[in-house]
Amino acid sequence: MSNVQEAFGKAVYSYAGAVRGYVSGRLKGVYGEGKPWFEAFMASLSFQKQNNVRNTIEAGNVKAPEDLIDVTHFSDVILRQKDIFKPLFGNQHSKAVTWAQEIADVRHEYSHQKPVSDDDAYRALDNMARLLVLMDENEKAAEVKALRDGLLTGGKVAAAPAAPHDPALQPWWKHAQPHADIRKGQFDENTFAAKLDDVVRDDGSAPLEYRRADLFFRKTYLTRELTAVLADTLKRLAGTGGESVVQLRTPFGGGKTHALIALYHLVRHHADIEDADRAAILKAANLTDVPRTRVAVLVGTQLDPNGRSVDGLTLRTLWGEMAYGLGGKDGYELLRAADESGIAPSKDKLIELFGLVRAGKCSALILMDELLVYQVKAAGRRVEGTTLQAQTFAFLQSLTEAVAGVEGVSLVTTFPESHIEYYDHQEAPEVFSRLEKIFGRVQAVRVPVQGEEIYEVIRRRLFDSIDERAATQVAAEYSALFDAHKDDLPLEARTTEYRKKMTRAFPFHPELIDLLYEQWGSMQSFQKTRGVLRLLARVIEHGYLSGAARPLISLGDVGLEEGEMQATLTQTLKDAEWGGALASDLSAPGGRSYQLDREQGGNYAKFRLAQTVASAVFMASHSGGTEKGITKPGLNLALMHPEGITPMLITDALDRLKNRLYYMHANGNYVFRAQANLNSVLADRTAQVKRERALDFVREAAQKAAGPSLFKPFIWPEGHKDVPDSTGFKLVLLGPDATLEDRDNRNRKLGILHQNAGGGPRIHKNTLVYLIGKGGDFTRAIEAARTLLALQDIEKDRALTLSPEQKADLKDRLTKQTDMVPNLTKAAYTALFVPTTNEAGEAVWRDIDITAHAKTRPTLEAAVTDVLRQEDLLIAAIDPALLLQGPWKLWPADEPYLELHKLREYFTRLPHLPFLESDAALKTAIVRGVQQGLFDLGQFIGQDPKNIWDRKNPVDEGSVFFTEAYRLARPNTIPRPTPPVVDPPPVVDPPPPPPIGPLPPKRGVTYVRLTLPDMPLTQIPTLLDLFHGLKDAKGQVQMEVRLTASNPAGLDQAMLDLSVKELIDQHGLNVDWHQE
């Protein structure tokens, strides 16, 4: 059973038990025990599923009614019993139906023993975990999440890992409890999009945590600036100081509206606020109570420039709305004429309105939000030759002056950083500029959230509780880690301030929050604090209860493999093109980073290393500025964690990811772009490179790696005819069709090559050794060759347009890949097969590992030579005694002579003998053996000895020839010739004296030339005898050999090349070659 099947089986078993208990428990709670709950259950099922349940009951294998509940029933029950499960699942109810059905579909395939794909298994396990959390089955959810995370790395199936005892090494969720709606994935993203008008209406449209003052302040962190805004406003309302006009100015989603809601609740519902929060604000304002205040709320997105009806009145303008909000109908009457005409009231009229409010012993607070939106809309309403927009500008100018002139009146308005953050309209820039001028004269600009306060804002909004002691321990552990790797990190990481920063940000890594708030926050489409909260809520939901969670939530833990997170990101980034990058490189389980973790295993699988690094780079790739991406030290800081990821692992992952991912670019820093990198182009070109072309390239690399020397290489022979049967040494490299692991093909190929030659059985079997490679190494070499050939094709393609970065990348890759192919090819050959025999004399193979030698020697031939010498299989000297006796058994006891030409052939024919580096080794052994008296050497003519060398008459190497005429004999066994009997010469009278006078000189024979036409092959050894005879005649002997071969049908060119020319090369003969 595969890991995928096993993981799904374990998960669905645990899930099914939870479903049975949950469904029966909820139905019993509503319908009652016994028959009622079961009838409600049956009524929830489809007709077919009801029949299946009845058949199971009739089969009689059911112990209890609860056992009849199956995972296939869950979607039907929660859909048809909506009144029960909708309140339990909240806004996740519809999704829960879909999740349950998807699980049932995969379980159906699994139960019918059909393979479950990685994609289906991952999605099913993720859905199970979500549903288990909704069912409050947290332990089972943790187990299923562990199984789910194991699929991403190809890890073995296991239960959720036990948390370490050291709090600093435990998953973050052990010390930080998220709000319930976030834990269960039930949070509404609109929770973080505060709308002041919804809160004021109090009609249920605003989330409860915004409507109720106590909940609102419980989840609101009172930053220094927010506290100052609240306190100063109370001072102004109490008449004890404070600014009259305050502008809240932050980027989109930066907390401006949140501050207005805080002011609204503070003055309207201060009695509901917890004593500690109210006391802190009052203390900052130096007040004992909140002043009695009338509030006018003006929200530009909600107000219609054409007016609205309320309380029998028609409110048409901002001043009409304000007058009604502060003074009711009486207040409106003061400004009715101005409201109905659309002409802005004077400053005096506004002061009169404020006086009306003050006369009722109340202060006046005006809250304005989204003015830019309102003003753009107001441009469309004509008012007595002008526009409502122009009149509203005049009103705002008067209002700021009037507010400044009356104690107890405060105006607080929000203002974006730029016009396009809120309203990308052609008139927006001009409207924005005019509003800036109006409020710029009297305003006090406040930014509710500043600097590291964002950490506490986020923690308060997302978590119920955080163990601060654990936070301190985690920060200390990380600081110690940073000290140990200080040279790999930015300077700030080693400071005490950074350690404190980690404590304040816990359970988040400060690099994650800083990047989102500052870098992402600079994008016009990202909603600053609100956007950070939305993203982090998703991150928390994904990692909660996961055994793979780390001590801190880092840039690499954002869950980019999860579909909803990807949807959130692409919506946030407002760029659908990112979908391709996410699907290609980051999605689970088919994304390339996830594949890399599965393939590498080890630390990659354990830490989800490639996924983590790729996710971090992606998150760092977005900014409203020009600087995007992240440096290597920045990645180290963001991703290192105790007993986990180290700088060395990050470096290794980056190197692999650079060559694997399609959308990650490396040019000084690391960044994702929506445009594919060279890897994408390379993948297409690599797919076009045929395997045969790559094989030819690797074969050439093998030829170069072999290297010529003592052993002549023969690369990937297809058959025995490709390897000649000569006396020269041959190194045969087998190819990918006969690998070390493929024993059958390997042995078959070895048998064919070693037993057969061109025209019959192989004679010289002790001249060959074989190198055999590993299949996986061959595959890597072939793929590397395909990549190199593809890179070369790209370089040659003039029609292909590459960026400067891609060109530089191409050049660098070509350099590396050019070296890689021969290195991989050479490294593939790890086993040397040498022919030999066993004790029974049977032919066997000796397998020798040459890996270490191949790494240090320049060529495979050099490595083979070293190994053979080391194993005494290739020798340069012979003990002469071994020629006479010993394990080689070269000279049978019943044989009087041992012919030298046979002796030499034994070493090329018999596999149990070592390889001789040269004939000189054998000659030296013969000379020494004669000198030591081990044997004699004789030169014979026919059966008659001509010359005999023995201990008393030693021989020199120049007189030793490997022919039939030269034979070794045991000492004194060569018959010495009997000296002939010579008669004494007859007595002859001396000749008469010669005549006096000069005699002509007597010349003997000075030149002899012997021509032996059609000399039979068997008589060739006699040439040596003739040679020595002429030499004995005191002549300077020269031998010229002329060999001719002819065939009208044509000679065998292959044999001429492989046999004849090889012999010429091997023996270094000086030949004048002529052919026709």
CSV table of N, CA and C in Angstrom, one decimal, residues 13 67 277 293 337 360 630 633 766 820 859 892 1033:
chain,number,residue,atom,x,y,z
A,13,TYR,N,-10.5,6.7,8.8
A,13,TYR,CA,-11.0,5.9,10.0
A,13,TYR,C,-11.3,6.8,11.2
A,67,ASP,N,-23.8,3.1,14.7
A,67,ASP,CA,-22.8,2.5,13.8
A,67,ASP,C,-23.2,2.6,12.3
A,277,ASP,N,-10.2,49.7,30.6
A,277,ASP,CA,-10.0,50.5,29.4
A,277,ASP,C,-10.5,51.9,29.6
A,293,THR,N,-22.3,64.0,25.3
A,293,THR,CA,-22.0,64.5,24.0
A,293,THR,C,-23.0,64.0,23.0
A,337,ALA,N,-33.0,75.9,5.5
A,337,ALA,CA,-33.0,76.6,4.2
A,337,ALA,C,-31.7,76.3,3.4
A,360,GLY,N,-27.9,72.8,25.5
A,360,GLY,CA,-28.5,71.6,26.1
A,360,GLY,C,-27.5,70.9,27.0
A,630,ILE,N,14.2,39.4,-1.7
A,630,ILE,CA,14.8,39.2,-0.4
A,630,ILE,C,16.2,38.7,-0.6
A,633,PRO,N,20.9,36.8,3.5
A,633,PRO,CA,20.9,37.1,4.9
A,633,PRO,C,19.4,37.3,5.4
A,766,ASN,N,41.6,-13.2,-21.7
A,766,ASN,CA,42.3,-12.6,-20.6
A,766,ASN,C,42.9,-11.2,-21.0
A,820,MET,N,29.2,19.4,-16.0
A,820,MET,CA,28.4,18.4,-15.2
A,820,MET,C,28.3,17.1,-16.0
A,859,THR,N,41.2,9.8,-15.5
A,859,THR,CA,40.4,9.0,-16.5
A,859,THR,C,40.0,7.7,-15.8
A,892,PRO,N,52.7,-28.5,-17.0
A,892,PRO,CA,52.4,-29.9,-16.4
A,892,PRO,C,53.7,-30.7,-16.2
A,1033,ALA,N,77.3,-14.7,-39.1
A,1033,ALA,CA,78.2,-14.5,-40.2
A,1033,ALA,C,78.9,-13.1,-40.2
